[in-house]
Every structure is written in C-alpha cells, then in structure tokens.
mmCIF file of C-alpha atoms in Angstrom:
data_model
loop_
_atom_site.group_PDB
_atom_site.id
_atom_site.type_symbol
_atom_site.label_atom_id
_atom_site.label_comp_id
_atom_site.label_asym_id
_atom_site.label_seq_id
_atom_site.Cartn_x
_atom_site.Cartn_y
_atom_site.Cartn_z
ATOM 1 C CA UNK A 1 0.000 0.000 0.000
ATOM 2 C CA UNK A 2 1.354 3.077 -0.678
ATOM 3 C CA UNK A 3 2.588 5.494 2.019
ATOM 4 C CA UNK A 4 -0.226 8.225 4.177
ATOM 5 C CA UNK A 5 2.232 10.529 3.021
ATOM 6 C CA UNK A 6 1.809 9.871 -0.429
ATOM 7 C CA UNK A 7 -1.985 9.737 -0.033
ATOM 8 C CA UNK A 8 -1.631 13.313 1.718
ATOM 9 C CA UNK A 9 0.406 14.528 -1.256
ATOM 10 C CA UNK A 10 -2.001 13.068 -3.858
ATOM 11 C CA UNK A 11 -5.165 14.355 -1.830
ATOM 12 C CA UNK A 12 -3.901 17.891 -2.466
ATOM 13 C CA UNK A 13 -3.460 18.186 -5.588
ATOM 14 C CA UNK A 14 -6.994 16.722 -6.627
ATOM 15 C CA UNK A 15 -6.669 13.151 -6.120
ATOM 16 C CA UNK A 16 -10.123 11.786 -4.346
ATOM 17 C CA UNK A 17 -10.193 7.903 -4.517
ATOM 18 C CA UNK A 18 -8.934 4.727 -4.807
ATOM 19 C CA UNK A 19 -9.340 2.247 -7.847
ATOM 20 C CA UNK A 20 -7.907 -0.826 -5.542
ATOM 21 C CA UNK A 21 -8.767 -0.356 -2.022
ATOM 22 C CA UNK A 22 -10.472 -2.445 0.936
ATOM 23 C CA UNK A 23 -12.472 -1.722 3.336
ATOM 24 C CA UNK A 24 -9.419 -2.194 6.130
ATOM 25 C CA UNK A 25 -7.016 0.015 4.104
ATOM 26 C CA UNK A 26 -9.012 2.903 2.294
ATOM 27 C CA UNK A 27 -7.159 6.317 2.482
ATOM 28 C CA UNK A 28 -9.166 8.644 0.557
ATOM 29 C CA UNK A 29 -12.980 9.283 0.479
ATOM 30 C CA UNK A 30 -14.245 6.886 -2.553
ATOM 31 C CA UNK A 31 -12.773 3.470 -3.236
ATOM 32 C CA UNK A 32 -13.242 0.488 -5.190
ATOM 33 C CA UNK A 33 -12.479 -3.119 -4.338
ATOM 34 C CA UNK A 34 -11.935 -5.951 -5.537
ATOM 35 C CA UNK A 35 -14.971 -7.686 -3.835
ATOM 36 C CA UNK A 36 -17.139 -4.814 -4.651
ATOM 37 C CA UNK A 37 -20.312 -6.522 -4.059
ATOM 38 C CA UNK A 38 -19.834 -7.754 -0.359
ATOM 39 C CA UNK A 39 -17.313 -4.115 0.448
ATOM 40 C CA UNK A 40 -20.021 -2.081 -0.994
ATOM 41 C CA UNK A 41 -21.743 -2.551 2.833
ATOM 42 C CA UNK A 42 -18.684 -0.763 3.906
ATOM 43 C CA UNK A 43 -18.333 2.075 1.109
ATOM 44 C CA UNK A 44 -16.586 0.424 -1.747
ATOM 45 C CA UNK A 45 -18.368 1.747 -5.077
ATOM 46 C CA UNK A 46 -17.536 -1.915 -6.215
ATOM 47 C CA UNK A 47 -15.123 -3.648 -8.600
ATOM 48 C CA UNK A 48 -12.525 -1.264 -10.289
ATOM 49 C CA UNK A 49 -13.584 -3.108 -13.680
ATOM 50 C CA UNK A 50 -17.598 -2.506 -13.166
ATOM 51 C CA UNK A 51 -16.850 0.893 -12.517
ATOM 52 C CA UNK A 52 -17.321 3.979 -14.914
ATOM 53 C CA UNK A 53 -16.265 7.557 -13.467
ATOM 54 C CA UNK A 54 -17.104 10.318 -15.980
ATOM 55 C CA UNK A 55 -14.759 12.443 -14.121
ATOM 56 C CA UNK A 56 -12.517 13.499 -11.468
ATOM 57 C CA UNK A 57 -9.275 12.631 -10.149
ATOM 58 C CA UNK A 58 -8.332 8.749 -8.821
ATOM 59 C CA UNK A 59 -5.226 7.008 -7.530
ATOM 60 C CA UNK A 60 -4.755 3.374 -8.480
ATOM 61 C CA UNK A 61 -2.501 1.320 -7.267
ATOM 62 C CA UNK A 62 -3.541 -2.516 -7.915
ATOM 63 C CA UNK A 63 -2.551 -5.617 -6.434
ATOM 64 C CA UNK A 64 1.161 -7.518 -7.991
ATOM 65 C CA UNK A 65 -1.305 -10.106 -8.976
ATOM 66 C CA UNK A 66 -3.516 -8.257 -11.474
ATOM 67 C CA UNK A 67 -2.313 -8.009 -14.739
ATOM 68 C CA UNK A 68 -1.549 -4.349 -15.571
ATOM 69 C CA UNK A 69 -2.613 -4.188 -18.914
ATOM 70 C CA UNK A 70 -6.428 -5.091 -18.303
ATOM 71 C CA UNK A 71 -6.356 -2.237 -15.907
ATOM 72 C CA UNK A 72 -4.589 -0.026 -18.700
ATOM 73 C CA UNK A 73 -7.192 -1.350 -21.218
ATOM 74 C CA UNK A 74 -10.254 -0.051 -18.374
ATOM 75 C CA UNK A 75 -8.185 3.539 -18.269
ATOM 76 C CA UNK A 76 -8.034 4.178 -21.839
ATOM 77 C CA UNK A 77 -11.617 3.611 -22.519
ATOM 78 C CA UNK A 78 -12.589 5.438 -19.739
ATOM 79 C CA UNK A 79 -10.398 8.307 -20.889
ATOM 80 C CA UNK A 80 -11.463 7.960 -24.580
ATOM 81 C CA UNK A 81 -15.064 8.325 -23.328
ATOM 82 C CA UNK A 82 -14.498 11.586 -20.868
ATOM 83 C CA UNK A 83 -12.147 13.057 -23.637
ATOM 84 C CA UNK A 84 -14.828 12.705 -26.251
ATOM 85 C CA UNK A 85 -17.284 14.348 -23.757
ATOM 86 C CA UNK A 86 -14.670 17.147 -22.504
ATOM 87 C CA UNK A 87 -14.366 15.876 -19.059
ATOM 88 C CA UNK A 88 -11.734 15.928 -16.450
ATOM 89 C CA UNK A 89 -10.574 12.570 -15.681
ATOM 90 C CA UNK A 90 -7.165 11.803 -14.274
ATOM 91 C CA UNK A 91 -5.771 8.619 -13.026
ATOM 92 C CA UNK A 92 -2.580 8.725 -11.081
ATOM 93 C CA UNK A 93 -1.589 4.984 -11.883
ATOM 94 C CA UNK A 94 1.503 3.655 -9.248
ATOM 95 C CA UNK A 95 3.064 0.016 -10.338
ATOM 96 C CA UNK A 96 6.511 -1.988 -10.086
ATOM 97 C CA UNK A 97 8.284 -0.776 -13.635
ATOM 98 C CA UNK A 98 8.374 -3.528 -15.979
ATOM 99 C CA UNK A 99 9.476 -4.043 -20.496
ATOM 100 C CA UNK A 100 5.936 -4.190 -20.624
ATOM 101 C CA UNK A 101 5.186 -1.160 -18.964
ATOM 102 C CA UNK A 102 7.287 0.976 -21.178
ATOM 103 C CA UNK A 103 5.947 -0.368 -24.477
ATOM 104 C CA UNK A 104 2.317 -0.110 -23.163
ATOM 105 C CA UNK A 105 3.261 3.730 -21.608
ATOM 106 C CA UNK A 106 4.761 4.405 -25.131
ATOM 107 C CA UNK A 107 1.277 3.111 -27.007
ATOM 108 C CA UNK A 108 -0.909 5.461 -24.326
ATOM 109 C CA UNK A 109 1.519 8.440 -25.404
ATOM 110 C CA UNK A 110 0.568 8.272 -28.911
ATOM 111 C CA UNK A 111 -3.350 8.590 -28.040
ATOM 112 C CA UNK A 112 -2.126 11.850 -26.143
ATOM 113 C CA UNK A 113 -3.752 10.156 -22.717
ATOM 114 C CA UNK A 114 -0.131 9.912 -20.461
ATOM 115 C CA UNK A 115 0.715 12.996 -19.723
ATOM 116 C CA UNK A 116 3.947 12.719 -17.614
ATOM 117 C CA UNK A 117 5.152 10.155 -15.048
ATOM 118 C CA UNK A 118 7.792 9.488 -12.257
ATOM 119 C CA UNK A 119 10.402 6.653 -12.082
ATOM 120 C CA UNK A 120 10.957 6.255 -7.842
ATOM 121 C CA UNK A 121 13.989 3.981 -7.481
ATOM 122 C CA UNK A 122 14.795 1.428 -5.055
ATOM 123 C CA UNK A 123 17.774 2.186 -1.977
ATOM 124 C CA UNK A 124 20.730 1.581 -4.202
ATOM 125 C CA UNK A 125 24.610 2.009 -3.292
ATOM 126 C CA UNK A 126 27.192 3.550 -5.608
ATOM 127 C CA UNK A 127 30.526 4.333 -4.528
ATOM 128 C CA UNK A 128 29.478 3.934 -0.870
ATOM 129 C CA UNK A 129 27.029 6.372 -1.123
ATOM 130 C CA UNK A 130 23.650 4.489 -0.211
ATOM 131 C CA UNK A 131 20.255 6.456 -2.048
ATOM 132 C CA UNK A 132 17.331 7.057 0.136
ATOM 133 C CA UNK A 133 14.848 4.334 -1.693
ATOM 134 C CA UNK A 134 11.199 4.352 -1.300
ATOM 135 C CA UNK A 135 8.728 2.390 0.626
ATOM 136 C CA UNK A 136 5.403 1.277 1.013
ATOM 137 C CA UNK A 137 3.055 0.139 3.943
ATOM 138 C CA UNK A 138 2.049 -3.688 4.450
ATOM 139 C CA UNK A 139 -1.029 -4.458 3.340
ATOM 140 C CA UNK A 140 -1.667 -6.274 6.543
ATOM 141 C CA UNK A 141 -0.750 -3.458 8.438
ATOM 142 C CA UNK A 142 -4.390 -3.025 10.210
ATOM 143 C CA UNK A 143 -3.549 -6.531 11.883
ATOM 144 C CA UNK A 144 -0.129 -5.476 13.828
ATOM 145 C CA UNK A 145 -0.048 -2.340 16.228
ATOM 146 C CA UNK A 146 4.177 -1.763 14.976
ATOM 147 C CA UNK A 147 3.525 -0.262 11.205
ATOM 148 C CA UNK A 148 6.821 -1.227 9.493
ATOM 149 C CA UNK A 149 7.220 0.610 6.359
ATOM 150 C CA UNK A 150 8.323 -1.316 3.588
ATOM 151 C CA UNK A 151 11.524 -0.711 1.480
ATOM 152 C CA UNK A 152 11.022 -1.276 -2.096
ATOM 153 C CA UNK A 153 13.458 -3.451 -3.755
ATOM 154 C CA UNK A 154 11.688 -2.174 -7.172
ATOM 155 C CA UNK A 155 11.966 0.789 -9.547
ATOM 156 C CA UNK A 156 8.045 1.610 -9.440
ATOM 157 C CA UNK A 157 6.614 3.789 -12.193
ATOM 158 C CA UNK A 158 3.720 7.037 -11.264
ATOM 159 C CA UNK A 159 1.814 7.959 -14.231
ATOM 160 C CA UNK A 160 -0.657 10.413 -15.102
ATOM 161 C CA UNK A 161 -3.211 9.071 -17.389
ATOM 162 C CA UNK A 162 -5.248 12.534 -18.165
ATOM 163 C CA UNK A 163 -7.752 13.767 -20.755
ATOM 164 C CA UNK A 164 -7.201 17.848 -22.055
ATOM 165 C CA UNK A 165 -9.913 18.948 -19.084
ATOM 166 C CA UNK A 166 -8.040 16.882 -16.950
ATOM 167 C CA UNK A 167 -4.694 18.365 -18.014
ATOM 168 C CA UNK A 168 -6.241 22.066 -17.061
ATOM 169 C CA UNK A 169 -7.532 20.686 -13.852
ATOM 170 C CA UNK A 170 -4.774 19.079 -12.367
ATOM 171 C CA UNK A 171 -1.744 20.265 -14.016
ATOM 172 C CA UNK A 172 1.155 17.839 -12.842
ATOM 173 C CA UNK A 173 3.904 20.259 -12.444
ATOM 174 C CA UNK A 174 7.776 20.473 -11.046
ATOM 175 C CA UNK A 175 6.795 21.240 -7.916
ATOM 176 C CA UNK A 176 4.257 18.470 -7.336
ATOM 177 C CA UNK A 177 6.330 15.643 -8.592
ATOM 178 C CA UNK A 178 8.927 16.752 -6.220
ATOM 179 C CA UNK A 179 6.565 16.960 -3.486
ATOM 180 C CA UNK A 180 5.403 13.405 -4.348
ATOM 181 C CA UNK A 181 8.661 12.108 -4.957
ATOM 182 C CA UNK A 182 9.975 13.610 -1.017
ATOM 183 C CA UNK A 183 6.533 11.317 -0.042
ATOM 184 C CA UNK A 184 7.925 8.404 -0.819
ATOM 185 C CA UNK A 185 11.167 8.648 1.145
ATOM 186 C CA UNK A 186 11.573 6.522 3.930
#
C-alpha cells in the first residue's frame, strides 16, 4: 500500500479515490475493491472493472497479482469516453516498472492520454554512497499495532493518465512531482 504521506500529497493536488482499495485500508474518500459486491456494505463503489467515473481525479494502485494491462485497457476507454465528452478525468496509476510497462506507456503516449510520469527507485549504493529508496506500507498493516514501512526493492513507475480537461484541472507540475517524490522517502 502506498505510504499516508503519499496519499496526503495526492489528496492535495486533486486526487479523491482509490481504484484498488479495501475496506481495512481505504485512504481517501471513494474506493473500489476488488470484492465490490460484499465491500459495498462498507463504502466500496464496487469492482474497479464494473466501474465507470465520468470524471474526477483517482489514484490506483492494484494488487502484484492483477495483470496491468487489463487495468490499462479499463483507463483508456474510460479516458477515450471523458475526452470525447470534454471531461476531467485523471488517473494517477503507481506500479513496479516492468518491459511491458514501457511499451504499453509508449502506445498510451501516442493517443495523447499519459501525460507525464515518475520513475521512484529502489535504496541503491554507488561508490558507498547508499540512495534514500522508497517504501510502502504492508497491506496487513491493520492486523499489527508496529507499522513497518516497507523498502522497495523495485523501480516503481507514477503515471498520469489525463484527458485535455483533466490536463487544465490538475496540471502535474515540477513542484508536485517533487513533493510526491519527497513522499515516498523513507
């Protein structure tokens, strides 16, 4: 799960739900789930794949598990739709970087839907000088009073999948992806 900090930073700027959430670890207002039908008695709006947002600003960050590019597939039509009707949507979309990634990044570009993104590195050591990193929270954190943050061993990629409104809306400047960047540091 990704840090409160980063949640904090993301709330901010415009961010106001979750596409992958549960009812034991929701951070922002609105969530989906994966189990939508038996969260939605605790808030969930339901599954992330049933869903269809016309606009506003959402933060996914789905399980290892899930393969990326059916969620990427879900974004794009979702975009396509609120770009045809001049909506704002914006997903800020937060995974491990992968080949696959890039090529499917590079494919979004040309439909003019990505509109920048963030490469967060893991702790790394170079000439004994040791990199901050970034971590996460455990997802099983609600079940263990110490909340161990954990450090990343992966390079994971943020982007910003935005229509033109969107774009307007929630411009994703210098000085937010360094304040999202410093909310990832241990």
């Amino acid at each position: 799960m990704l840090p409160l900090s980063v949640f904090a930073c993301l709330e901010a700027w415009g961010c106001e739900g979750e596409g992958f959430a549960t009812p034991l670890n929701a951070t922002l207002l609105t969530f989906c789930s994966l189990h939508g039908a038996d969260d939605a008695f605790f808030g969930s709006l339901g599954s992330f794949f049933d869903w269809r947002p016309k606009r506003g600003s959402f933060e996914l960050n789905p399980p290892f598990t899930i393969q990326t590019s059916v969620v990427e597939d879900h974004v794009v039509g979702l975009l396509e739709a609120a770009e045809r009707a001049g909506e704002p949507l914006s997903f800020v979309y937060v995974v491990p970087e992968t080949s696959s990634r890039q090529r499917t990044r590079d494919e979004i570009r040309t439909k003019k839907l990505l509109s920048d993104h963030i490469i967060v590195r893991p702790k790394e050591t170079f000439g004994g000088v040791t990199t901050s990193g970034h971590v996460y929270r455990r997802g099983n954190e609600y079940q263990n009073a110490r909340k161990l943050p954990w450090d990343c061993p992966l390079t994971t990629v943020i982007t910003f999948f935005q229509t033109s409104a969107a774009k307007k809306k929630w411009p994703v400047t210098a000085e937010f992806k360094k304040a999202l960047l410093e909310s990832f540091k241990p």
